[in-house]
PDB file of C-alpha atoms in Angstrom:
ATOM      1  CA  UNK W   1     -51.424  23.675-173.326  1.00 53.00           C
ATOM      2  CA  UNK W   2     -51.301  20.846-176.004  1.00 50.00           C
ATOM      3  CA  UNK W   3     -50.009  22.465-178.717  1.00 51.00           C
ATOM      4  CA  UNK W   4     -46.854  23.612-176.029  1.00 45.00           C
ATOM      5  CA  UNK W   5     -46.908  19.834-174.750  1.00 50.00           C
ATOM      6  CA  UNK W   6     -46.250  18.667-178.366  1.00 55.00           C
ATOM      7  CA  UNK W   7     -43.532  21.507-179.319  1.00 56.00           C
ATOM      8  CA  UNK W   8     -41.662  20.279-175.715  1.00 47.00           C
ATOM      9  CA  UNK W   9     -41.743  16.887-176.543  1.00 56.00           C
ATOM     10  CA  UNK W  10     -40.493  17.721-180.372  1.00 54.00           C
ATOM     11  CA  UNK W  11     -37.739  19.642-178.881  1.00 52.00           C
ATOM     12  CA  UNK W  12     -36.652  16.713-176.608  1.00 57.00           C
ATOM     13  CA  UNK W  13     -36.630  14.180-180.092  1.00 58.00           C
ATOM     14  CA  UNK W  14     -34.706  16.416-181.849  1.00 61.00           C
ATOM     15  CA  UNK W  15     -32.165  16.784-179.038  1.00 64.00           C
ATOM     16  CA  UNK W  16     -32.117  12.979-178.491  1.00 60.00           C
ATOM     17  CA  UNK W  17     -31.889  12.465-182.044  1.00 60.00           C
ATOM     18  CA  UNK W  18     -28.954  15.145-182.476  1.00 60.00           C
ATOM     19  CA  UNK W  19     -26.900  13.636-179.851  1.00 57.00           C
ATOM     20  CA  UNK W  20     -27.468   9.975-181.789  1.00 57.00           C
ATOM     21  CA  UNK W  21     -26.072  11.669-184.406  1.00 59.00           C
ATOM     22  CA  UNK W  22     -23.107  13.022-183.144  1.00 63.00           C
ATOM     23  CA  UNK W  23     -22.912   9.375-181.269  1.00 60.00           C
ATOM     24  CA  UNK W  24     -22.702   7.642-184.684  1.00 57.00           C
ATOM     25  CA  UNK W  25     -20.147  10.401-186.374  1.00 52.00           C
ATOM     26  CA  UNK W  26     -17.887   9.340-183.297  1.00 46.00           C
ATOM     27  CA  UNK W  27     -17.940   5.792-183.957  1.00 48.00           C
ATOM     28  CA  UNK W  28     -17.423   6.201-187.748  1.00 48.00           C
ATOM     29  CA  UNK W  29     -14.204   7.897-187.087  1.00 42.00           C
ATOM     30  CA  UNK W  30     -13.270   6.079-184.415  1.00 42.00           C
ATOM     31  CA  UNK W  31     -13.471   3.021-186.844  1.00 45.00           C
ATOM     32  CA  UNK W  32     -11.907   4.757-189.807  1.00 39.00           C
ATOM     33  CA  UNK W  33      -8.782   5.748-187.669  1.00 40.00           C
ATOM     34  CA  UNK W  34      -8.846   1.910-186.584  1.00 36.00           C
ATOM     35  CA  UNK W  35      -8.379   1.006-190.240  1.00 34.00           C
ATOM     36  CA  UNK W  36      -6.056   3.766-190.945  1.00 34.00           C
ATOM     37  CA  UNK W  37      -3.363   2.233-187.979  1.00 30.00           C
ATOM     38  CA  UNK W  38      -4.185  -1.028-189.317  1.00 36.00           C
ATOM     39  CA  UNK W  39      -3.271  -0.169-192.872  1.00 33.00           C
ATOM     40  CA  UNK W  40       0.056   1.623-191.113  1.00 34.00           C
ATOM     41  CA  UNK W  41       1.226  -1.649-190.145  1.00 73.00           C
ATOM     42  CA  UNK W  42       2.068  -2.945-193.363  1.00 86.00           C
ATOM     43  CA  UNK W  43       5.565  -1.164-192.975  1.00 92.00           C
ATOM     44  CA  UNK W  44       7.704  -0.354-190.321  1.00 94.00           C
ATOM     45  CA  UNK W  45       7.160   2.315-187.729  1.00 94.00           C
ATOM     46  CA  UNK W  46      11.061   2.787-187.357  1.00 97.00           C
ATOM     47  CA  UNK W  47      13.450   1.846-189.957  1.00 98.00           C
ATOM     48  CA  UNK W  48      17.144   2.918-190.241  1.00 98.00           C
ATOM     49  CA  UNK W  49      20.118   1.623-192.523  1.00 98.00           C
ATOM     50  CA  UNK W  50      23.418   1.874-191.429  1.00 97.00           C
ATOM     51  CA  UNK W  51      25.388   2.183-194.588  1.00 97.00           C
ATOM     52  CA  UNK W  52      28.726   1.064-195.003  1.00 95.00           C
ATOM     53  CA  UNK W  53      30.924   4.062-193.723  1.00 95.00           C
ATOM     54  CA  UNK W  54      28.855   4.152-190.729  1.00 95.00           C
ATOM     55  CA  UNK W  55      26.416   6.600-191.162  1.00 95.00           C
ATOM     56  CA  UNK W  56      22.585   5.768-190.195  1.00 97.00           C
ATOM     57  CA  UNK W  57      19.759   6.980-192.273  1.00 97.00           C
ATOM     58  CA  UNK W  58      16.867   7.460-191.070  1.00 98.00           C
ATOM     59  CA  UNK W  59      14.394   6.044-193.196  1.00 98.00           C
ATOM     60  CA  UNK W  60      11.004   5.451-191.570  1.00 97.00           C
ATOM     61  CA  UNK W  61      10.155   7.398-188.375  1.00 96.00           C
ATOM     62  CA  UNK W  62       7.212   7.009-186.336  1.00 94.00           C
ATOM     63  CA  UNK W  63       5.457   5.791-189.230  1.00 92.00           C
ATOM     64  CA  UNK W  64       6.289   8.373-191.648  1.00 94.00           C
ATOM     65  CA  UNK W  65       8.850   8.352-194.340  1.00 96.00           C
ATOM     66  CA  UNK W  66      12.296  10.642-193.860  1.00 97.00           C
ATOM     67  CA  UNK W  67      14.955   9.450-196.186  1.00 96.00           C
ATOM     68  CA  UNK W  68      14.029   7.074-199.086  1.00 96.00           C
ATOM     69  CA  UNK W  69      17.178   6.416-200.705  1.00 96.00           C
ATOM     70  CA  UNK W  70      20.690   6.097-200.540  1.00 96.00           C
ATOM     71  CA  UNK W  71      23.821   4.446-202.011  1.00 94.00           C
ATOM     72  CA  UNK W  72      22.314   1.006-203.769  1.00 96.00           C
ATOM     73  CA  UNK W  73      19.133   1.248-201.733  1.00 97.00           C
ATOM     74  CA  UNK W  74      16.071   2.511-201.862  1.00 97.00           C
ATOM     75  CA  UNK W  75      12.282   2.351-200.335  1.00 97.00           C
ATOM     76  CA  UNK W  76       9.744   2.094-202.392  1.00 96.00           C
ATOM     77  CA  UNK W  77       6.628   4.044-200.392  1.00 95.00           C
ATOM     78  CA  UNK W  78       3.938   3.225-202.956  1.00 94.00           C
ATOM     79  CA  UNK W  79       4.908  -1.043-203.108  1.00 93.00           C
ATOM     80  CA  UNK W  80       6.275   0.118-199.540  1.00 93.00           C
ATOM     81  CA  UNK W  81       9.107  -2.218-198.960  1.00 96.00           C
ATOM     82  CA  UNK W  82      12.661  -1.687-199.207  1.00 97.00           C
ATOM     83  CA  UNK W  83      14.889  -2.403-202.735  1.00 97.00           C
ATOM     84  CA  UNK W  84      18.509  -3.560-202.384  1.00 97.00           C
ATOM     85  CA  UNK W  85      20.423  -3.397-205.457  1.00 96.00           C
ATOM     86  CA  UNK W  86      23.733  -4.089-205.972  1.00 96.00           C
ATOM     87  CA  UNK W  87      24.003  -2.539-202.087  1.00 96.00           C
ATOM     88  CA  UNK W  88      26.743  -2.445-199.797  1.00 96.00           C
ATOM     89  CA  UNK W  89      25.574  -1.976-196.340  1.00 97.00           C
ATOM     90  CA  UNK W  90      25.871  -2.156-192.634  1.00 97.00           C
ATOM     91  CA  UNK W  91      22.980  -3.383-190.759  1.00 98.00           C
ATOM     92  CA  UNK W  92      19.228  -2.529-191.082  1.00 98.00           C
ATOM     93  CA  UNK W  93      17.372  -1.914-188.101  1.00 98.00           C
ATOM     94  CA  UNK W  94      13.499  -2.230-187.923  1.00 97.00           C
ATOM     95  CA  UNK W  95      10.836  -2.272-185.362  1.00 95.00           C
ATOM     96  CA  UNK W  96       7.086  -1.798-185.549  1.00 93.00           C
ATOM     97  CA  UNK W  97       5.075  -3.388-188.274  1.00 92.00           C
ATOM     98  CA  UNK W  98       5.773  -5.889-191.688  1.00 95.00           C
ATOM     99  CA  UNK W  99       8.548  -5.354-193.129  1.00 96.00           C
ATOM    100  CA  UNK W 100       9.683  -6.697-196.822  1.00 96.00           C
ATOM    101  CA  UNK W 101      12.987  -6.446-198.355  1.00 97.00           C
ATOM    102  CA  UNK W 102      13.397  -7.049-202.381  1.00 96.00           C
ATOM    103  CA  UNK W 103      16.634  -8.295-203.429  1.00 95.00           C
ATOM    104  CA  UNK W 104      18.076  -7.024-207.159  1.00 94.00           C
ATOM    105  CA  UNK W 105      21.105  -8.775-208.680  1.00 93.00           C
ATOM    106  CA  UNK W 106      24.157  -9.160-206.058  1.00 95.00           C
ATOM    107  CA  UNK W 107      23.811  -7.232-202.628  1.00 96.00           C
ATOM    108  CA  UNK W 108      26.485  -7.395-199.766  1.00 96.00           C
ATOM    109  CA  UNK W 109      26.055  -7.040-195.737  1.00 97.00           C
ATOM    110  CA  UNK W 110      28.475  -6.579-193.139  1.00 95.00           C
ATOM    111  CA  UNK W 111      26.734  -6.230-190.141  1.00 95.00           C
ATOM    112  CA  UNK W 112      23.216  -7.860-188.853  1.00 96.00           C
ATOM    113  CA  UNK W 113      19.489  -7.301-189.813  1.00 97.00           C
ATOM    114  CA  UNK W 114      17.574  -6.672-187.128  1.00 97.00           C
ATOM    115  CA  UNK W 115      13.713  -7.290-186.711  1.00 96.00           C
ATOM    116  CA  UNK W 116      11.691  -6.341-184.106  1.00 95.00           C
ATOM    117  CA  UNK W 117       7.669  -6.841-184.109  1.00 92.00           C
ATOM    118  CA  UNK W 118       7.047  -5.176-180.176  1.00 89.00           C
ATOM    119  CA  UNK W 119       3.934  -6.104-179.727  1.00 87.00           C
ATOM    120  CA  UNK W 120       2.105  -7.173-182.863  1.00 89.00           C
ATOM    121  CA  UNK W 121       2.096 -10.131-184.974  1.00 91.00           C
ATOM    122  CA  UNK W 122       4.957  -9.152-187.810  1.00 94.00           C
ATOM    123  CA  UNK W 123       6.725 -10.468-190.830  1.00 94.00           C
ATOM    124  CA  UNK W 124      10.180 -10.166-192.166  1.00 94.00           C
ATOM    125  CA  UNK W 125      10.017 -10.933-196.010  1.00 94.00           C
ATOM    126  CA  UNK W 126      12.463 -11.874-198.629  1.00 94.00           C
ATOM    127  CA  UNK W 127      11.519 -11.843-202.191  1.00 92.00           C
ATOM    128  CA  UNK W 128      13.145 -10.596-205.395  1.00 92.00           C
ATOM    129  CA  UNK W 129      13.283  -8.514-208.729  1.00 86.00           C
ATOM    130  CA  UNK W 130      13.047 -10.736-212.213  1.00 84.00           C
ATOM    131  CA  UNK W 131      13.637 -14.165-210.854  1.00 84.00           C
ATOM    132  CA  UNK W 132      16.966 -13.363-209.303  1.00 89.00           C
ATOM    133  CA  UNK W 133      18.389 -11.363-205.936  1.00 92.00           C
ATOM    134  CA  UNK W 134      21.097 -12.734-203.457  1.00 94.00           C
ATOM    135  CA  UNK W 135      22.101 -11.437-199.959  1.00 96.00           C
ATOM    136  CA  UNK W 136      25.403 -12.141-198.551  1.00 95.00           C
ATOM    137  CA  UNK W 137      25.914 -11.540-195.075  1.00 94.00           C
ATOM    138  CA  UNK W 138      28.679 -12.159-192.331  1.00 92.00           C
ATOM    139  CA  UNK W 139      25.975 -10.710-189.535  1.00 92.00           C
ATOM    140  CA  UNK W 140      23.059 -12.932-188.761  1.00 93.00           C
ATOM    141  CA  UNK W 141      19.052 -12.077-189.546  1.00 95.00           C
ATOM    142  CA  UNK W 142      17.343 -11.684-186.276  1.00 95.00           C
ATOM    143  CA  UNK W 143      13.684 -11.388-185.935  1.00 95.00           C
ATOM    144  CA  UNK W 144      12.305 -10.681-181.862  1.00 94.00           C
ATOM    145  CA  UNK W 145       9.440  -9.390-180.337  1.00 90.00           C
ATOM    146  CA  UNK W 146       7.901  -8.918-177.152  1.00 88.00           C
ATOM    147  CA  UNK W 147       6.141 -11.436-175.165  1.00 83.00           C
ATOM    148  CA  UNK W 148       2.348 -10.702-176.619  1.00 84.00           C
ATOM    149  CA  UNK W 149       3.970 -10.427-180.293  1.00 85.00           C
ATOM    150  CA  UNK W 150       5.280 -12.584-183.117  1.00 89.00           C
ATOM    151  CA  UNK W 151       7.861 -12.108-185.089  1.00 91.00           C
ATOM    152  CA  UNK W 152       8.355 -14.679-188.114  1.00 93.00           C
ATOM    153  CA  UNK W 153      10.257 -14.992-191.487  1.00 93.00           C
ATOM    154  CA  UNK W 154       9.307 -15.504-194.504  1.00 92.00           C
ATOM    155  CA  UNK W 155      11.478 -16.322-197.983  1.00 88.00           C
ATOM    156  CA  UNK W 156       9.007 -17.875-200.862  1.00 80.00           C
ATOM    157  CA  UNK W 157      10.285 -15.926-203.806  1.00 76.00           C
ATOM    158  CA  UNK W 158      13.501 -17.818-204.714  1.00 78.00           C
ATOM    159  CA  UNK W 159      15.753 -14.986-202.853  1.00 84.00           C
ATOM    160  CA  UNK W 160      19.590 -16.449-202.251  1.00 90.00           C
ATOM    161  CA  UNK W 161      20.929 -15.879-199.063  1.00 92.00           C
ATOM    162  CA  UNK W 162      23.944 -16.048-196.959  1.00 91.00           C
ATOM    163  CA  UNK W 163      24.101 -15.377-193.516  1.00 91.00           C
ATOM    164  CA  UNK W 164      25.670 -16.432-190.255  1.00 89.00           C
ATOM    165  CA  UNK W 165      22.396 -17.330-188.720  1.00 90.00           C
ATOM    166  CA  UNK W 166      18.928 -16.651-188.729  1.00 92.00           C
ATOM    167  CA  UNK W 167      17.329 -16.530-185.264  1.00 92.00           C
ATOM    168  CA  UNK W 168      13.505 -16.534-185.151  1.00 93.00           C
ATOM    169  CA  UNK W 169      11.106 -15.845-182.422  1.00 92.00           C
ATOM    170  CA  UNK W 170       8.162 -17.129-184.282  1.00 92.00           C
ATOM    171  CA  UNK W 171       7.639 -19.126-187.726  1.00 92.00           C
ATOM    172  CA  UNK W 172      10.420 -19.203-190.118  1.00 92.00           C
ATOM    173  CA  UNK W 173       9.205 -20.290-193.747  1.00 90.00           C
ATOM    174  CA  UNK W 174      11.802 -20.670-196.652  1.00 87.00           C
ATOM    175  CA  UNK W 175       9.462 -21.908-199.059  1.00 82.00           C
ATOM    176  CA  UNK W 176      11.405 -21.459-202.621  1.00 80.00           C
ATOM    177  CA  UNK W 177      15.198 -20.478-202.664  1.00 79.00           C
ATOM    178  CA  UNK W 178      18.553 -20.645-201.456  1.00 87.00           C
ATOM    179  CA  UNK W 179      19.874 -20.144-197.873  1.00 89.00           C
ATOM    180  CA  UNK W 180      23.536 -21.341-196.552  1.00 87.00           C
ATOM    181  CA  UNK W 181      24.670 -20.833-193.276  1.00 85.00           C
ATOM    182  CA  UNK W 182      27.841 -20.527-192.046  1.00 81.00           C
ATOM    183  CA  UNK W 183      28.319 -21.299-188.769  1.00 67.00           C
ATOM    184  CA  UNK W 184      30.517 -19.371-186.725  1.00 56.00           C
ATOM    185  CA  UNK W 185      29.733 -20.185-183.400  1.00 59.00           C
ATOM    186  CA  UNK W 186      26.570 -18.820-183.263  1.00 57.00           C
ATOM    187  CA  UNK W 187      23.151 -20.912-183.104  1.00 67.00           C
ATOM    188  CA  UNK W 188      22.570 -21.639-186.947  1.00 81.00           C
ATOM    189  CA  UNK W 189      18.815 -21.529-186.979  1.00 86.00           C
ATOM    190  CA  UNK W 190      16.751 -21.154-184.293  1.00 87.00           C
ATOM    191  CA  UNK W 191      12.771 -20.502-184.442  1.00 89.00           C
ATOM    192  CA  UNK W 192       9.732 -21.349-182.725  1.00 90.00           C
ATOM    193  CA  UNK W 193       8.715 -23.137-185.922  1.00 89.00           C
ATOM    194  CA  UNK W 194      10.610 -23.949-188.980  1.00 87.00           C
ATOM    195  CA  UNK W 195       9.298 -24.722-192.903  1.00 87.00           C
ATOM    196  CA  UNK W 196      11.408 -25.119-195.601  1.00 82.00           C
ATOM    197  CA  UNK W 197       8.830 -26.712-198.745  1.00 77.00           C
ATOM    198  CA  UNK W 198      11.093 -26.541-201.874  1.00 73.00           C
ATOM    199  CA  UNK W 199      13.790 -24.567-200.617  1.00 71.00           C
ATOM    200  CA  UNK W 200      17.741 -25.582-200.521  1.00 76.00           C
ATOM    201  CA  UNK W 201      19.131 -25.071-197.148  1.00 79.00           C
ATOM    202  CA  UNK W 202      22.484 -25.909-196.110  1.00 78.00           C
ATOM    203  CA  UNK W 203      24.685 -25.593-193.119  1.00 71.00           C
ATOM    204  CA  UNK W 204      28.979 -25.590-193.158  1.00 67.00           C
ATOM    205  CA  UNK W 205      31.661 -24.691-191.224  1.00 55.00           C
ATOM    206  CA  UNK W 206      34.375 -21.895-192.085  1.00 52.00           C
ATOM    207  CA  UNK W 207      37.817 -22.831-191.076  1.00 48.00           C
TER     208      UNK W 207
END
């Protein structure tokens, strides 16, 4: 009789241990999934580039790469940033996740750079290669977010940017480089907080 009780108790303990192992496995998978999702936010969830001829190119869709190169631009999937090299494009539209634009040589845009952080705290960063990179825009750089998110703009690496305006719902940090604002009737620079550092920021009115 005692042997039967011990056997039953042993089976109960085995069942409890099995359930515990299953729970630990599920928790570990959940944590791994959250780490993966967090890493994916280093690139936009959606990225569309409108080229000079009006052709819209879906670069990233639902966090996955679709088309990674075009006329004067390419998306470096290893370093996870967009490279503009002697590019002449119309518009860049990014939503969800951080977004880095690397400028190489001289680049032009007729339209806007639209950066939407959604419900996350994300940063649009401009940098250069080989110490030099410029971007001349007829449009504006616009960074926005939902009420629970924050969209920031950072220019830490000596980029030279000429634009009609910068509209940032979060923090604008231009710590190094030259930014020239051509005032075409829009608010030249708007941001929740502004940090200039050693950057040269100038404003002028066309006319």
